PDB file of C-alpha atoms in Angstrom:
ATOM      1  CA  ILE A   1      -0.143   0.033   0.053  1.00 90.00           C
ATOM      2  CA  SER A   2       1.547   3.159  -1.083  1.00 92.00           C
ATOM      3  CA  SER A   3      -0.164   6.953  -0.715  1.00 91.00           C
ATOM      4  CA  ALA A   4      -1.642   9.451  -2.758  1.00 91.00           C
ATOM      5  CA  GLY A   5       1.082  11.825  -0.945  1.00 89.00           C
ATOM      6  CA  ILE A   6       3.348  10.505  -3.366  1.00 94.00           C
ATOM      7  CA  TYR A   7       2.286  13.069  -6.174  1.00 94.00           C
ATOM      8  CA  LYS A   8       3.547  16.271  -7.064  1.00 95.00           C
ATOM      9  CA  GLN A   9       0.978  19.219  -6.367  1.00 89.00           C
ATOM     10  CA  THR A  10      -1.116  20.160  -9.355  1.00 86.00           C
ATOM     11  CA  GLU A  11      -3.426  22.887 -10.440  1.00 85.00           C
ATOM     12  CA  GLU A  12      -5.696  20.327 -12.080  1.00 83.00           C
ATOM     13  CA  PRO A  13      -6.963  18.142  -8.991  1.00 81.00           C
ATOM     14  CA  PRO A  14      -7.718  15.375  -8.604  1.00 84.00           C
ATOM     15  CA  HIS A  15      -4.695  13.387  -9.427  1.00 86.00           C
ATOM     16  CA  VAL A  16      -4.914  10.563 -11.639  1.00 89.00           C
ATOM     17  CA  GLU A  17      -2.952   7.428 -11.880  1.00 92.00           C
ATOM     18  CA  GLY A  18       0.378   8.400 -14.063  1.00 91.00           C
ATOM     19  CA  ASP A  19       0.599  11.870 -12.987  1.00 94.00           C
ATOM     20  CA  THR A  20       4.031  13.080 -11.844  1.00 95.00           C
ATOM     21  CA  VAL A  21       5.172  11.636  -8.582  1.00 96.00           C
ATOM     22  CA  LYS A  22       7.800  13.165  -5.969  1.00 96.00           C
ATOM     23  CA  ALA A  23      11.222  11.488  -6.826  1.00 93.00           C
ATOM     24  CA  ASP A  24      12.412  11.641  -3.299  1.00 95.00           C
ATOM     25  CA  ALA A  25       8.962  10.263  -1.787  1.00 93.00           C
ATOM     26  CA  GLY A  26       9.853   6.671  -0.052  1.00 94.00           C
ATOM     27  CA  HIS A  27       6.879   5.179  -1.729  1.00 94.00           C
ATOM     28  CA  VAL A  28       8.174   5.716  -5.202  1.00 95.00           C
ATOM     29  CA  ALA A  29      11.390   3.765  -4.319  1.00 95.00           C
ATOM     30  CA  VAL A  30       9.224   0.799  -3.083  1.00 96.00           C
ATOM     31  CA  GLU A  31       7.017   0.948  -6.125  1.00 95.00           C
ATOM     32  CA  LYS A  32      10.112   0.959  -8.537  1.00 95.00           C
ATOM     33  CA  TYR A  33      11.591  -2.039  -6.390  1.00 97.00           C
ATOM     34  CA  LEU A  34       8.473  -4.096  -6.719  1.00 95.00           C
ATOM     35  CA  SER A  35       8.382  -3.611 -10.406  1.00 95.00           C
ATOM     36  CA  GLU A  36      11.843  -4.648 -11.032  1.00 97.00           C
ATOM     37  CA  VAL A  37      11.837  -7.787  -8.512  1.00 98.00           C
ATOM     38  CA  PHE A  38       8.318  -9.106  -8.953  1.00 95.00           C
ATOM     39  CA  ARG A  39       6.216 -10.455 -11.838  1.00 91.00           C
ATOM     40  CA  ASN A  40       3.055  -9.617 -10.399  1.00 92.00           C
ATOM     41  CA  TRP A  41       2.820  -6.782  -8.105  1.00 95.00           C
ATOM     42  CA  ALA A  42       0.264  -3.977  -7.792  1.00 96.00           C
ATOM     43  CA  SER A  43       0.108  -0.524  -5.926  1.00 96.00           C
ATOM     44  CA  PHE A  44      -2.525   1.205  -4.121  1.00 96.00           C
ATOM     45  CA  ARG A  45      -2.545   4.804  -3.228  1.00 94.00           C
ATOM     46  CA  PRO A  46      -5.194   6.071  -0.769  1.00 91.00           C
ATOM     47  CA  GLN A  47      -5.420   9.643   0.143  1.00 87.00           C
ATOM     48  CA  TYR A  48      -7.030   9.681   3.849  1.00 84.00           C
ATOM     49  CA  MET A  49      -8.144   6.319   5.011  1.00 85.00           C
ATOM     50  CA  ILE A  50     -10.856   6.219   7.773  1.00 83.00           C
ATOM     51  CA  GLY A  51     -12.275   3.020   9.496  1.00 82.00           C
ATOM     52  CA  SER A  52     -11.138   0.505  11.937  1.00 80.00           C
ATOM     53  CA  GLY A  53      -7.694  -1.092  11.666  1.00 73.00           C
ATOM     54  CA  ASN A  54      -6.447   2.008   9.838  1.00 71.00           C
ATOM     55  CA  ASN A  55      -2.817   2.659  10.759  1.00 70.00           C
ATOM     56  CA  LYS A  56      -3.303   6.463  10.566  1.00 69.00           C
ATOM     57  CA  ASP A  57      -5.153   8.491  12.869  1.00 70.00           C
ATOM     58  CA  CYS A  58      -6.257  11.362  11.145  1.00 69.00           C
ATOM     59  CA  GLU A  59      -9.873  11.193  11.892  1.00 72.00           C
ATOM     60  CA  GLU A  60      -9.124  10.390  15.674  1.00 78.00           C
ATOM     61  CA  TRP A  61      -7.350  13.589  15.848  1.00 80.00           C
ATOM     62  CA  PHE A  62     -10.360  15.508  14.350  1.00 77.00           C
ATOM     63  CA  PHE A  63     -12.627  13.682  17.139  1.00 79.00           C
ATOM     64  CA  ASP A  64     -10.218  14.199  19.852  1.00 88.00           C
ATOM     65  CA  ARG A  65     -10.204  17.947  19.133  1.00 87.00           C
ATOM     66  CA  ILE A  66     -13.918  18.284  18.792  1.00 85.00           C
ATOM     67  CA  VAL A  67     -15.059  16.349  21.889  1.00 91.00           C
ATOM     68  CA  ARG A  68     -12.761  18.352  23.937  1.00 94.00           C
ATOM     69  CA  GLY A  69     -14.060  21.528  22.746  1.00 93.00           C
ATOM     70  CA  ARG A  70     -10.780  22.439  21.197  1.00 94.00           C
ATOM     71  CA  PRO A  71     -10.313  24.331  17.950  1.00 91.00           C
ATOM     72  CA  VAL A  72      -9.542  22.300  14.725  1.00 88.00           C
ATOM     73  CA  PRO A  73      -6.719  24.319  13.157  1.00 90.00           C
ATOM     74  CA  ILE A  74      -7.303  24.187   9.065  1.00 90.00           C
ATOM     75  CA  PRO A  75      -4.227  25.061   7.170  1.00 87.00           C
ATOM     76  CA  GLY A  76      -4.639  27.813   4.377  1.00 92.00           C
ATOM     77  CA  SER A  77      -8.196  28.663   3.472  1.00 94.00           C
ATOM     78  CA  GLY A  78      -9.693  25.372   4.161  1.00 92.00           C
ATOM     79  CA  MET A  79     -11.006  25.007   0.696  1.00 93.00           C
ATOM     80  CA  GLN A  80      -7.971  22.745  -0.496  1.00 89.00           C
ATOM     81  CA  LEU A  81      -9.482  19.517  -1.720  1.00 87.00           C
ATOM     82  CA  THR A  82      -8.785  16.132  -0.393  1.00 87.00           C
ATOM     83  CA  ASN A  83     -10.398  12.685  -0.605  1.00 88.00           C
ATOM     84  CA  ILE A  84     -11.480  10.326   1.957  1.00 85.00           C
ATOM     85  CA  SER A  85     -11.969   6.580   1.626  1.00 86.00           C
ATOM     86  CA  HIS A  86     -13.049   3.688   3.860  1.00 88.00           C
ATOM     87  CA  VAL A  87     -10.440   1.060   4.762  1.00 89.00           C
ATOM     88  CA  LYS A  88     -13.187  -1.439   3.918  1.00 92.00           C
ATOM     89  CA  ASP A  89     -13.148  -0.086   0.314  1.00 92.00           C
ATOM     90  CA  LEU A  90      -9.437  -0.328   0.376  1.00 92.00           C
ATOM     91  CA  SER A  91      -9.601  -4.235   1.573  1.00 93.00           C
ATOM     92  CA  SER A  92     -12.225  -4.771  -1.248  1.00 95.00           C
ATOM     93  CA  MET A  93      -9.679  -3.574  -3.882  1.00 94.00           C
ATOM     94  CA  LEU A  94      -7.008  -5.508  -2.212  1.00 95.00           C
ATOM     95  CA  THR A  95      -8.762  -8.856  -2.481  1.00 97.00           C
ATOM     96  CA  LYS A  96     -10.005  -8.208  -6.062  1.00 96.00           C
ATOM     97  CA  ALA A  97      -6.447  -7.616  -6.988  1.00 95.00           C
ATOM     98  CA  VAL A  98      -5.189 -10.900  -5.439  1.00 95.00           C
ATOM     99  CA  GLU A  99      -8.278 -12.790  -6.968  1.00 97.00           C
ATOM    100  CA  ASN A 100      -7.480 -11.445 -10.278  1.00 95.00           C
ATOM    101  CA  PRO A 101      -3.758 -11.056 -10.547  1.00 93.00           C
ATOM    102  CA  THR A 102      -3.274 -11.026 -14.202  1.00 92.00           C
ATOM    103  CA  THR A 103      -5.617  -8.012 -14.577  1.00 95.00           C
ATOM    104  CA  ALA A 104      -4.002  -6.253 -11.624  1.00 96.00           C
ATOM    105  CA  SER A 105      -0.295  -6.903 -12.056  1.00 96.00           C
ATOM    106  CA  GLY A 106       1.690  -3.719 -12.828  1.00 95.00           C
ATOM    107  CA  VAL A 107      -1.284  -1.492 -12.297  1.00 96.00           C
ATOM    108  CA  ILE A 108      -1.282   1.668  -9.713  1.00 96.00           C
ATOM    109  CA  PHE A 109      -4.554   2.113  -8.457  1.00 95.00           C
ATOM    110  CA  ASN A 110      -5.709   5.386  -6.759  1.00 93.00           C
ATOM    111  CA  CYS A 111      -7.727   4.471  -3.922  1.00 91.00           C
ATOM    112  CA  VAL A 112     -10.352   7.551  -3.846  1.00 86.00           C
ATOM    113  CA  SER A 113     -13.908   8.094  -3.701  1.00 82.00           C
ATOM    114  CA  ASP A 114     -15.619   9.846  -6.533  1.00 81.00           C
ATOM    115  CA  ARG A 115     -15.986  12.788  -4.749  1.00 85.00           C
ATOM    116  CA  ALA A 116     -13.547  15.449  -3.252  1.00 87.00           C
ATOM    117  CA  VAL A 117     -14.047  17.324  -0.086  1.00 90.00           C
ATOM    118  CA  THR A 118     -12.509  20.415   1.315  1.00 91.00           C
ATOM    119  CA  LEU A 119     -10.455  20.466   4.414  1.00 88.00           C
ATOM    120  CA  ASP A 120     -13.109  22.613   6.062  1.00 90.00           C
ATOM    121  CA  GLY A 121     -15.816  20.102   5.000  1.00 89.00           C
ATOM    122  CA  MET A 122     -13.639  17.210   6.228  1.00 82.00           C
ATOM    123  CA  ALA A 123     -13.590  18.892   9.640  1.00 80.00           C
ATOM    124  CA  LYS A 124     -17.282  19.409   9.817  1.00 81.00           C
ATOM    125  CA  LEU A 125     -17.977  15.715   8.549  1.00 73.00           C
TER     126      LEU A 125
END
């Protein structure tokens, strides 16, 4: 599992598979290694994942601030777009890739929903 944070900033969001990536991003080296060493591989690039078993705590951070009555600082104008996906959706994608290795092999998948949300909107969710 990679990350949509791998992409360079663009003036034309959302990112699509094949957009320019940051050469110094650690996930770039991992994806390159996988493509060189393994015949069957796939890369999944989520942006923000929510749900049980998620190893990131972005939603817990928001909830912690809200339940404690603390402000939720939002960078910039708050109108920057992002994308949220549930871990169940990612696990479904991973399962389908394992079940269909010839179809998924060598493919990069952005794991995002079909609707973006602003950072302000994310805080209000």
